[in-house]
Amino acid sequence: MLIDFTECIGCGECVKACQKQNKLGDNPSKDDLSSHNYTVVLKQEGINYRKLCMHCQEPTCASVCPVGAFTKTALGPVIYDADKCMGCRYCMMACPFGVPRYQWDSAVPVIAKCIFCNERVAAGGETACSWVCPMGATRMGRRSDLLEIARGRVERHPDKYVNYIYGETDAGGTSILMLSSVPFDKLGFPMDLGAQPLPSLTWSVLSKIPSIVVTGGVLLGGLTWIINRRIQLDSGALVDPEDSSRPGKGGAK
Amino acid sequence: MKSLHRGIIEEKPLYWIPPVALVILLGLFLTFKRYFYGLGSVTALNDYQPWGLWVGFDVLCGVALAAGGFVLTGIVHLLNFERYKSVVRPTVLSAFLGYILVSVGLLYDLGKPWNIWHPLVMWNPHSVMFEVAWCVMLYSTVLALEFSPVVLEKLGSWRILRIVRALTLPMVITGILLSTLHQSSLGTVFLIVPKKLHHLWYTNLLPVHFFLSAVSVGFAMVILESFVSHHLFKKSLETNVLLDLGQFMVVALMLMLIVRIQDVSFKIGWKNVYDGTIESWAFMTEMACFVLPLLLVFIYRNRMKMGIIVLSAAFTMAGVVLNRLNVSIIGMARSGGFRYFPSWEEFFLSFFLVTMGVLVFILCVKFLPIFPEEPAEEKPAE
Ligand code: SF4
Ligand code: SF4
């Protein structure tokens, strides 16, 4: 999905369509993402821009979730299974874009974030937001096609756009691409995420665990064996160990 | 000989009952509120800082402070420092209770605690949290087994006791491996937030820091617990043992500090540490808590006294607690826009859980053979 901020007129139709589509209830406060707003339209530096889940190519949320409640589908959406979720909120901590929201006032809370209208998209349709957008500021398409369109626009109108396609490489690339006339960091989008997907940070440690376990196990086992053997030899020479008078555990005998 | 186990419970008047009852009542009320009206009704957590005191203190500190279990069983059963045996049981008991508290704390903190078993069947090996969940589960089982001889002795089930005893060594080794993994993994948990966690704490060595500080505080906790038990249950204090453990603690602390100091020197540079922000103050306080024990031990190296070791252990504990809170709350606050400060309910429920833990510990001491029967049989060291 490509969102061109310069074309957005700030009508907020997408926000309403999203609330209706996802049955989020009508929340009057639309200042930021919340459990009632999978997306919001905000204005800053004289430009309207949208916030929503970026649908990362390698989603951090999916990597950190201990129960695998998030899945990146083949078509792009990062979807969420509330039945699996146990509410640890690690996804909220980890998401580099600060997207997932929580139902803090519910006794049965779930994570709230844009799911790219997965059902509509899977059925071959468009998302509610892109479908309703009167200006075509939000449009659907294949990522590669949209990238080409975006690049074309930036090249043709260097005066209008900042020379950056947000989401092309950020955090390893995202399914949502954004164009803007104002530098993205001025709108609160993190610009320092790098092109490397974040999950590799933890995976580089996690993948070492099997070898740590094997090495550690052999090391500890060997160490114990050597030490106990020496103690046995020693105590054999020194008649019997008085330790047996103790009622405690019989650790090394 | 039995009377030795009694201590405060029978000898002192019952003045402690009303306040404890009050804590329990209020605790139960807040528990009810939390489960029926959601996390937001008792916590100050919000979308910008989804982890607060319960993760930072109940879980992270809880796991770290329960590290005494694996370090002590390690040196006693693997390295065969048999003379520390007398402190093994109380340590294993407190570690076991510690992990139970962590799990109960999690039941409070998880949004849908009834799904806590999901990692058992819904696997995501890419998730650090998944690995931590498994390790904590398995390690709690190991601790239960390590503690079981105490109960079995009491019940007189000698046959099962023999089986459990035969398993001691493999259990200790498994326990050390599992602890190494999850103690360090709690640091790995934060590797995923390179831009959110303040640079004073974010480093790819986080797992190493977490592990080494857990080992240090493991020794510190054994010292502190023995010291407190000495006063609470009128146990004889095995000074030599604690002084020895103090040495272990100091060595672990030095290791940790070397790693951290190198890390800060290369990555941040010491002159950039202080910039007047709350983070730099928190960082320096934390560092001070780790350096002070070393200074104390160094200054008093020839006149080592119980008090010095206990004080050093207390500083170590404070340092580790602060470190966990720094990483999980203070260091994350800026990225969340400083929108979180724990509510009194969060503080109180944490306090409530700790109180329950202490109560159970006291009950166990009263009814089970936790401390050695002949406390005076201490051997002269070497
Ligand atoms: S933006 Fe955040 S919530 Fe959305 S897919 Fe990426 S990591 Fe997940
Ligand atoms: S809160 Fe739910 S979805 Fe998010 S990481 Fe935890 S279990 Fe997964």
CSV table of N, CA and C in Angstrom, one decimal, chain A residues 32-35 60 62-68 80 82-90 92-98 100-102 104-110 192-193 198-199 201-203 205-206 209 212-213 216-217 220-221 223-224 227-228 231 243 245-252, chain B residues 35-41 45-48 50-51 55 77-80 82 85-86 88-89 92 109-116 118-119 122-131 146 149 153 165 169 173 176-177 181 185 188-196 202 207 332 374 377 379:
chain,number,residue,atom,x,y,z
A,32,ASP,N,-4.2,9.8,18.3
A,32,ASP,CA,-3.1,8.8,18.1
A,32,ASP,C,-3.7,7.4,18.0
A,33,LEU,N,-2.9,6.5,17.6
A,33,LEU,CA,-3.4,5.1,17.5
A,33,LEU,C,-3.9,4.7,18.9
A,34,SER,N,-5.0,3.9,18.9
A,34,SER,CA,-5.5,3.4,20.2
A,34,SER,C,-6.2,2.1,19.9
A,35,SER,N,-6.8,1.6,21.0
A,35,SER,CA,-7.5,0.3,20.8
A,35,SER,C,-8.8,0.6,19.9
A,60,THR,N,8.8,-7.5,13.4
A,60,THR,CA,9.4,-7.7,14.8
A,60,THR,C,8.4,-8.3,15.7
A,62,ALA,N,6.0,-10.3,15.1
A,62,ALA,CA,5.8,-11.7,14.9
A,62,ALA,C,7.0,-12.5,15.5
A,63,SER,N,8.2,-11.9,15.4
A,63,SER,CA,9.3,-12.6,15.9
A,63,SER,C,9.4,-12.7,17.4
A,64,VAL,N,8.9,-11.6,18.1
A,64,VAL,CA,9.0,-11.6,19.5
A,64,VAL,C,7.9,-12.4,20.2
A,65,CYS,N,6.7,-12.5,19.6
A,65,CYS,CA,5.6,-13.1,20.3
A,65,CYS,C,5.9,-14.5,20.7
A,66,PRO,N,5.8,-14.8,22.0
A,66,PRO,CA,6.2,-16.2,22.5
A,66,PRO,C,5.2,-17.2,22.0
A,67,VAL,N,4.0,-16.9,21.6
A,67,VAL,CA,3.1,-17.9,21.2
A,67,VAL,C,2.7,-17.8,19.7
A,68,GLY,N,3.5,-16.9,19.0
A,68,GLY,CA,3.3,-16.8,17.5
A,68,GLY,C,1.9,-16.3,17.1
A,80,TYR,N,-3.2,-11.0,13.3
A,80,TYR,CA,-3.1,-11.2,14.7
A,80,TYR,C,-4.1,-12.2,15.2
A,82,ALA,N,-6.0,-13.3,18.3
A,82,ALA,CA,-6.3,-13.0,19.7
A,82,ALA,C,-6.4,-14.2,20.6
A,83,ASP,N,-6.8,-15.3,20.0
A,83,ASP,CA,-7.0,-16.5,20.8
A,83,ASP,C,-5.7,-17.1,21.3
A,84,LYS,N,-4.6,-16.9,20.6
A,84,LYS,CA,-3.3,-17.4,21.0
A,84,LYS,C,-2.7,-16.4,22.1
A,85,CYS,N,-2.9,-15.2,21.8
A,85,CYS,CA,-2.3,-14.1,22.7
A,85,CYS,C,-2.5,-14.4,24.1
A,86,MET,N,-1.4,-14.2,24.9
A,86,MET,CA,-1.6,-14.3,26.4
A,86,MET,C,-1.4,-12.9,27.0
A,87,GLY,N,-1.1,-11.9,26.3
A,87,GLY,CA,-1.1,-10.6,26.8
A,87,GLY,C,0.2,-10.2,27.5
A,88,CYS,N,1.3,-10.7,27.0
A,88,CYS,CA,2.6,-10.3,27.6
A,88,CYS,C,3.0,-8.9,27.2
A,89,ARG,N,2.5,-8.4,26.1
A,89,ARG,CA,2.8,-7.1,25.5
A,89,ARG,C,4.2,-6.9,25.1
A,90,TYR,N,4.9,-8.0,24.8
A,90,TYR,CA,6.2,-7.9,24.3
A,90,TYR,C,6.2,-7.3,22.9
A,92,MET,N,4.3,-5.0,21.9
A,92,MET,CA,4.2,-3.5,22.0
A,92,MET,C,5.5,-2.9,22.3
A,93,MET,N,6.3,-3.6,23.2
A,93,MET,CA,7.6,-3.1,23.5
A,93,MET,C,8.5,-3.1,22.3
A,94,ALA,N,8.4,-4.2,21.5
A,94,ALA,CA,9.4,-4.5,20.5
A,94,ALA,C,9.1,-3.7,19.2
A,95,CYS,N,7.9,-3.5,18.8
A,95,CYS,CA,7.6,-2.9,17.5
A,95,CYS,C,8.4,-1.6,17.3
A,96,PRO,N,9.2,-1.5,16.3
A,96,PRO,CA,10.1,-0.3,16.2
A,96,PRO,C,9.3,0.9,15.8
A,97,PHE,N,8.1,0.7,15.3
A,97,PHE,CA,7.2,1.9,15.0
A,97,PHE,C,6.2,2.2,16.0
A,98,GLY,N,6.3,1.5,17.1
A,98,GLY,CA,5.4,1.8,18.3
A,98,GLY,C,3.9,1.7,17.9
A,100,PRO,N,1.5,-1.4,18.1
A,100,PRO,CA,0.4,-2.1,18.8
A,100,PRO,C,-0.1,-1.4,20.0
A,101,ARG,N,-1.4,-1.5,20.1
A,101,ARG,CA,-2.1,-0.8,21.3
A,101,ARG,C,-2.8,-1.9,22.1
A,102,TYR,N,-3.2,-1.5,23.3
A,102,TYR,CA,-3.8,-2.5,24.2
A,102,TYR,C,-5.1,-2.1,24.8
A,104,TRP,N,-6.6,-1.6,27.8
A,104,TRP,CA,-6.2,-1.5,29.2
A,104,TRP,C,-7.4,-1.6,30.1
A,105,ASP,N,-8.5,-1.3,29.6
A,105,ASP,CA,-9.7,-1.3,30.5
A,105,ASP,C,-10.5,-2.5,30.4
A,106,SER,N,-10.0,-3.5,29.7
A,106,SER,CA,-10.8,-4.7,29.5
A,106,SER,C,-10.3,-5.9,30.4
A,107,ALA,N,-11.2,-6.7,30.9
A,107,ALA,CA,-10.8,-7.9,31.6
A,107,ALA,C,-10.3,-9.0,30.7
A,108,VAL,N,-10.6,-8.9,29.4
A,108,VAL,CA,-10.2,-9.9,28.4
A,108,VAL,C,-9.6,-9.1,27.3
A,109,PRO,N,-8.4,-8.5,27.6
A,109,PRO,CA,-7.8,-7.6,26.6
A,109,PRO,C,-7.1,-8.2,25.4
A,110,VAL,N,-7.2,-7.6,24.3
A,110,VAL,CA,-6.4,-8.0,23.1
A,110,VAL,C,-5.6,-6.9,22.6
A,192,ASP,N,16.0,6.1,12.2
A,192,ASP,CA,17.3,5.5,12.5
A,192,ASP,C,17.2,4.0,12.6
A,193,LEU,N,16.2,3.4,12.0
A,193,LEU,CA,16.0,1.9,12.2
A,193,LEU,C,17.0,1.1,11.4
A,198,LEU,N,15.0,-6.1,12.5
A,198,LEU,CA,15.4,-6.2,13.9
A,198,LEU,C,15.4,-7.6,14.5
A,199,PRO,N,14.5,-8.5,14.0
A,199,PRO,CA,14.6,-9.8,14.6
A,199,PRO,C,15.9,-10.5,14.5
A,201,LEU,N,18.6,-9.3,15.5
A,201,LEU,CA,19.3,-8.9,16.7
A,201,LEU,C,19.2,-10.0,17.8
A,202,THR,N,18.0,-10.5,18.0
A,202,THR,CA,17.8,-11.5,19.0
A,202,THR,C,18.1,-12.9,18.5
A,203,TRP,N,17.8,-13.1,17.2
A,203,TRP,CA,18.1,-14.4,16.6
A,203,TRP,C,19.6,-14.7,16.7
A,205,VAL,N,21.5,-14.2,18.9
A,205,VAL,CA,21.8,-14.8,20.3
A,205,VAL,C,21.1,-16.2,20.4
A,206,LEU,N,19.8,-16.1,20.1
A,206,LEU,CA,19.0,-17.3,20.3
A,206,LEU,C,19.5,-18.6,19.5
A,209,ILE,N,21.9,-20.9,21.3
A,209,ILE,CA,21.5,-21.6,22.5
A,209,ILE,C,21.9,-23.1,22.4
A,212,ILE,N,25.4,-23.6,23.2
A,212,ILE,CA,25.7,-23.3,24.6
A,212,ILE,C,25.3,-24.4,25.5
A,213,VAL,N,24.1,-25.0,25.2
A,213,VAL,CA,23.6,-26.1,26.1
A,213,VAL,C,24.6,-27.3,26.0
A,216,GLY,N,28.0,-26.3,27.4
A,216,GLY,CA,27.9,-26.1,28.9
A,216,GLY,C,27.7,-27.4,29.6
A,217,GLY,N,26.8,-28.3,29.0
A,217,GLY,CA,26.5,-29.5,29.7
A,217,GLY,C,27.8,-30.4,29.8
A,220,LEU,N,30.3,-28.8,32.4
A,220,LEU,CA,29.9,-28.9,33.8
A,220,LEU,C,30.0,-30.4,34.2
A,221,GLY,N,29.5,-31.3,33.3
A,221,GLY,CA,29.6,-32.7,33.6
A,221,GLY,C,31.0,-33.1,33.8
A,223,LEU,N,33.6,-31.3,34.5
A,223,LEU,CA,34.2,-30.7,35.7
A,223,LEU,C,33.8,-31.5,37.0
A,224,THR,N,32.5,-31.8,37.1
A,224,THR,CA,32.1,-32.5,38.2
A,224,THR,C,32.8,-33.8,38.4
A,227,ILE,N,36.4,-33.4,39.5
A,227,ILE,CA,36.5,-33.0,40.9
A,227,ILE,C,36.1,-34.1,41.9
A,228,ASN,N,34.9,-34.7,41.5
A,228,ASN,CA,34.4,-35.8,42.4
A,228,ASN,C,35.4,-37.0,42.5
A,231,ILE,N,38.2,-36.1,44.7
A,231,ILE,CA,37.8,-36.2,46.1
A,231,ILE,C,37.7,-37.6,46.6
A,243,ASP,N,31.7,-36.8,56.9
A,243,ASP,CA,30.5,-36.1,56.4
A,243,ASP,C,29.2,-36.9,56.5
A,245,SER,N,27.9,-38.2,58.7
A,245,SER,CA,27.1,-38.0,59.9
A,245,SER,C,26.0,-37.0,59.7
A,246,ARG,N,26.2,-36.2,58.6
A,246,ARG,CA,25.2,-35.2,58.3
A,246,ARG,C,23.9,-35.7,57.8
A,247,PRO,N,22.8,-35.1,58.2
A,247,PRO,CA,21.5,-35.5,57.7
A,247,PRO,C,21.2,-35.0,56.3
A,248,GLY,N,21.9,-34.0,55.9
A,248,GLY,CA,21.6,-33.3,54.6
A,248,GLY,C,21.6,-34.3,53.4
A,249,LYS,N,21.6,-33.7,52.2
A,249,LYS,CA,21.6,-34.5,51.0
A,249,LYS,C,22.9,-35.2,50.8
A,250,GLY,N,22.9,-36.3,50.2
A,250,GLY,CA,24.1,-37.0,49.9
A,250,GLY,C,24.6,-36.6,48.5
A,251,GLY,N,25.1,-35.5,48.4
A,251,GLY,CA,25.5,-35.0,47.0
A,251,GLY,C,26.6,-35.8,46.4
A,252,ALA,N,27.8,-35.8,46.9
A,252,ALA,CA,28.9,-36.5,46.2
A,252,ALA,C,29.4,-37.6,47.1
B,35,TYR,N,-8.5,-8.3,38.1
B,35,TYR,CA,-9.0,-9.4,37.2
B,35,TYR,C,-10.4,-9.0,36.7
B,36,PHE,N,-11.2,-8.2,37.4
B,36,PHE,CA,-12.5,-7.9,36.8
B,36,PHE,C,-12.6,-6.7,36.0
B,37,TYR,N,-11.7,-5.7,36.3
B,37,TYR,CA,-11.7,-4.5,35.6
B,37,TYR,C,-10.5,-4.2,34.7
B,38,GLY,N,-9.7,-5.1,34.5
B,38,GLY,CA,-8.6,-5.0,33.6
B,38,GLY,C,-7.3,-4.3,34.2
B,39,LEU,N,-6.2,-4.4,33.5
B,39,LEU,CA,-5.0,-3.9,34.0
B,39,LEU,C,-5.0,-2.4,34.3
B,40,GLY,N,-5.8,-1.7,33.4
B,40,GLY,CA,-5.8,-0.3,33.5
B,40,GLY,C,-6.4,0.2,34.8
B,41,SER,N,-7.2,-0.7,35.5
B,41,SER,CA,-7.9,-0.2,36.7
B,41,SER,C,-7.0,-0.1,37.9
B,45,LEU,N,0.0,1.6,33.6
B,45,LEU,CA,0.6,1.2,32.3
B,45,LEU,C,-0.3,1.9,31.2
B,46,ASN,N,0.4,2.1,30.1
B,46,ASN,CA,-0.3,2.7,29.0
B,46,ASN,C,0.3,2.2,27.7
B,47,ASP,N,-0.2,2.6,26.6
B,47,ASP,CA,0.2,2.2,25.3
B,47,ASP,C,1.7,2.6,25.0
B,48,TYR,N,2.2,3.6,25.7
B,48,TYR,CA,3.5,4.1,25.4
B,48,TYR,C,4.6,3.4,26.3
B,50,PRO,N,4.2,-0.2,27.9
B,50,PRO,CA,3.4,-1.3,28.3
B,50,PRO,C,4.0,-2.2,29.3
B,51,TRP,N,5.3,-2.0,29.7
B,51,TRP,CA,5.8,-2.8,30.8
B,51,TRP,C,6.2,-1.9,31.9
B,55,VAL,N,6.6,-6.1,35.5
B,55,VAL,CA,7.7,-6.8,34.7
B,55,VAL,C,9.0,-6.5,35.3
B,77,HIS,N,27.5,-28.8,44.9
B,77,HIS,CA,27.4,-30.1,44.3
B,77,HIS,C,28.4,-30.4,43.2
B,78,LEU,N,28.7,-29.3,42.4
B,78,LEU,CA,29.6,-29.6,41.3
B,78,LEU,C,31.0,-29.3,41.7
B,79,LEU,N,31.3,-28.2,42.3
B,79,LEU,CA,32.7,-27.9,42.8
B,79,LEU,C,33.0,-28.5,44.1
B,80,ASN,N,31.9,-29.1,44.7
B,80,ASN,CA,32.1,-29.8,46.0
B,80,ASN,C,32.6,-29.0,47.2
B,82,GLU,N,31.7,-28.6,50.1
B,82,GLU,CA,30.7,-29.2,51.0
B,82,GLU,C,30.4,-28.4,52.2
B,85,LYS,N,27.1,-26.6,52.7
B,85,LYS,CA,25.9,-27.3,52.6
B,85,LYS,C,24.8,-26.8,53.5
B,86,SER,N,25.2,-26.3,54.7
B,86,SER,CA,24.1,-25.9,55.6
B,86,SER,C,23.2,-24.8,55.0
B,88,VAL,N,22.4,-24.6,51.8
B,88,VAL,CA,21.7,-25.0,50.6
B,88,VAL,C,20.2,-25.0,50.7
B,89,ARG,N,19.7,-25.7,51.8
B,89,ARG,CA,18.2,-25.8,51.8
B,89,ARG,C,17.5,-24.5,51.9
B,92,VAL,N,17.7,-23.0,48.4
B,92,VAL,CA,16.9,-23.6,47.4
B,92,VAL,C,15.4,-23.3,47.7
B,109,ASP,N,0.4,-9.8,35.7
B,109,ASP,CA,0.8,-8.9,34.6
B,109,ASP,C,0.2,-9.3,33.2
B,110,LEU,N,0.2,-10.6,33.0
B,110,LEU,CA,-0.3,-11.0,31.7
B,110,LEU,C,-1.8,-10.5,31.5
B,111,GLY,N,-2.0,-10.0,30.3
B,111,GLY,CA,-3.4,-9.6,30.0
B,111,GLY,C,-4.4,-10.7,30.1
B,112,LYS,N,-4.0,-11.9,29.5
B,112,LYS,CA,-4.8,-13.0,29.5
B,112,LYS,C,-4.1,-14.2,30.2
B,113,PRO,N,-4.0,-14.1,31.5
B,113,PRO,CA,-3.2,-15.1,32.3
B,113,PRO,C,-3.7,-16.5,32.1
B,114,TRP,N,-4.9,-16.7,31.8
B,114,TRP,CA,-5.4,-18.1,31.6
B,114,TRP,C,-4.7,-18.7,30.3
B,115,ASN,N,-4.1,-17.9,29.5
B,115,ASN,CA,-3.4,-18.5,28.4
B,115,ASN,C,-1.9,-18.7,28.7
B,116,ILE,N,-1.5,-18.7,29.9
B,116,ILE,CA,-0.1,-18.7,30.3
B,116,ILE,C,0.6,-20.0,29.8
B,118,HIS,N,0.1,-21.4,26.9
B,118,HIS,CA,0.2,-21.4,25.5
B,118,HIS,C,1.6,-21.7,24.9
B,119,PRO,N,2.6,-21.1,25.5
B,119,PRO,CA,4.0,-21.4,24.9
B,119,PRO,C,4.3,-22.9,24.9
B,122,MET,N,2.1,-23.7,21.6
B,122,MET,CA,2.2,-22.8,20.5
B,122,MET,C,3.6,-22.3,20.4
B,123,TRP,N,4.4,-22.9,19.6
B,123,TRP,CA,5.9,-22.6,19.6
B,123,TRP,C,6.2,-21.4,18.7
B,124,ASN,N,7.2,-20.6,19.2
B,124,ASN,CA,7.8,-19.7,18.3
B,124,ASN,C,9.3,-19.6,18.7
B,125,PRO,N,10.1,-20.5,18.2
B,125,PRO,CA,11.5,-20.5,18.6
B,125,PRO,C,12.3,-19.2,18.3
B,126,HIS,N,11.7,-18.3,17.5
B,126,HIS,CA,12.3,-17.1,17.3
B,126,HIS,C,12.2,-16.1,18.4
B,127,SER,N,11.3,-16.4,19.3
B,127,SER,CA,11.0,-15.4,20.4
B,127,SER,C,11.8,-15.7,21.6
B,128,VAL,N,12.5,-14.7,22.1
B,128,VAL,CA,13.2,-14.8,23.4
B,128,VAL,C,12.3,-15.2,24.5
B,129,MET,N,11.1,-14.5,24.5
B,129,MET,CA,10.2,-14.7,25.5
B,129,MET,C,9.7,-16.2,25.6
B,130,PHE,N,9.6,-16.8,24.4
B,130,PHE,CA,9.3,-18.2,24.3
B,130,PHE,C,10.3,-19.1,25.1
B,131,GLU,N,11.6,-18.7,24.8
B,131,GLU,CA,12.7,-19.5,25.4
B,131,GLU,C,12.7,-19.3,26.9
B,146,GLU,N,14.7,-30.3,43.5
B,146,GLU,CA,15.8,-30.1,44.4
B,146,GLU,C,15.3,-29.9,45.9
B,149,PRO,N,13.5,-33.3,48.6
B,149,PRO,CA,14.0,-34.2,49.7
B,149,PRO,C,13.5,-33.7,51.1
B,153,GLU,N,11.6,-36.2,53.3
B,153,GLU,CA,12.2,-36.5,54.6
B,153,GLU,C,11.1,-36.4,55.7
B,165,ARG,N,17.5,-38.4,45.4
B,165,ARG,CA,18.9,-38.1,45.7
B,165,ARG,C,19.8,-38.6,44.6
B,169,LEU,N,22.8,-34.8,41.0
B,169,LEU,CA,23.8,-34.2,40.1
B,169,LEU,C,23.2,-33.8,38.8
B,173,ILE,N,23.1,-29.9,37.4
B,173,ILE,CA,23.6,-29.5,36.1
B,173,ILE,C,22.6,-28.9,35.2
B,176,ILE,N,21.7,-25.4,36.4
B,176,ILE,CA,22.7,-24.4,36.0
B,176,ILE,C,22.5,-24.0,34.6
B,177,LEU,N,22.4,-25.0,33.7
B,177,LEU,CA,22.2,-24.7,32.3
B,177,LEU,C,21.0,-23.8,32.1
B,181,LEU,N,20.8,-19.9,30.8
B,181,LEU,CA,20.0,-19.5,29.6
B,181,LEU,C,19.0,-18.4,29.9
B,185,SER,N,18.9,-14.6,29.0
B,185,SER,CA,17.9,-14.3,28.0
B,185,SER,C,17.0,-13.1,28.4
B,188,THR,N,18.6,-10.6,26.7
B,188,THR,CA,18.3,-10.7,25.3
B,188,THR,C,17.0,-10.1,24.9
B,189,VAL,N,16.0,-10.2,25.8
B,189,VAL,CA,14.7,-9.7,25.6
B,189,VAL,C,14.8,-8.2,25.1
B,190,PHE,N,15.8,-7.5,25.7
B,190,PHE,CA,15.8,-6.1,25.3
B,190,PHE,C,16.7,-5.8,24.1
B,191,LEU,N,17.3,-6.8,23.5
B,191,LEU,CA,18.1,-6.6,22.3
B,191,LEU,C,17.2,-6.1,21.2
B,192,ILE,N,15.9,-6.3,21.3
B,192,ILE,CA,15.0,-6.0,20.2
B,192,ILE,C,14.7,-4.5,20.2
B,193,VAL,N,15.1,-3.8,21.2
B,193,VAL,CA,14.7,-2.4,21.2
B,193,VAL,C,15.9,-1.4,21.2
B,194,PRO,N,16.7,-1.6,20.1
B,194,PRO,CA,17.9,-0.8,20.1
B,194,PRO,C,17.7,0.7,20.1
B,195,LYS,N,16.5,1.2,19.6
B,195,LYS,CA,16.3,2.6,19.5
B,195,LYS,C,15.4,3.1,20.7
B,196,LYS,N,14.8,2.2,21.4
B,196,LYS,CA,13.9,2.6,22.5
B,196,LYS,C,14.7,2.6,23.8
B,202,TYR,N,21.6,0.0,26.5
B,202,TYR,CA,21.5,-0.9,25.3
B,202,TYR,C,22.9,-1.2,24.8
B,207,PRO,N,22.9,-9.7,27.3
B,207,PRO,CA,22.7,-11.0,27.9
B,207,PRO,C,23.9,-11.3,28.9
B,332,MET,N,13.6,3.0,29.3
B,332,MET,CA,12.6,3.0,28.2
B,332,MET,C,11.7,4.2,28.3
B,374,GLU,N,21.7,-29.6,63.8
B,374,GLU,CA,22.8,-29.2,64.8
B,374,GLU,C,23.5,-28.0,64.3
B,377,GLU,N,27.5,-27.4,64.6
B,377,GLU,CA,28.5,-28.3,64.2
B,377,GLU,C,29.4,-27.7,63.1
B,379,LYS,N,32.3,-26.5,61.0
B,379,LYS,CA,33.7,-26.9,61.0
B,379,LYS,C,34.6,-25.7,60.8
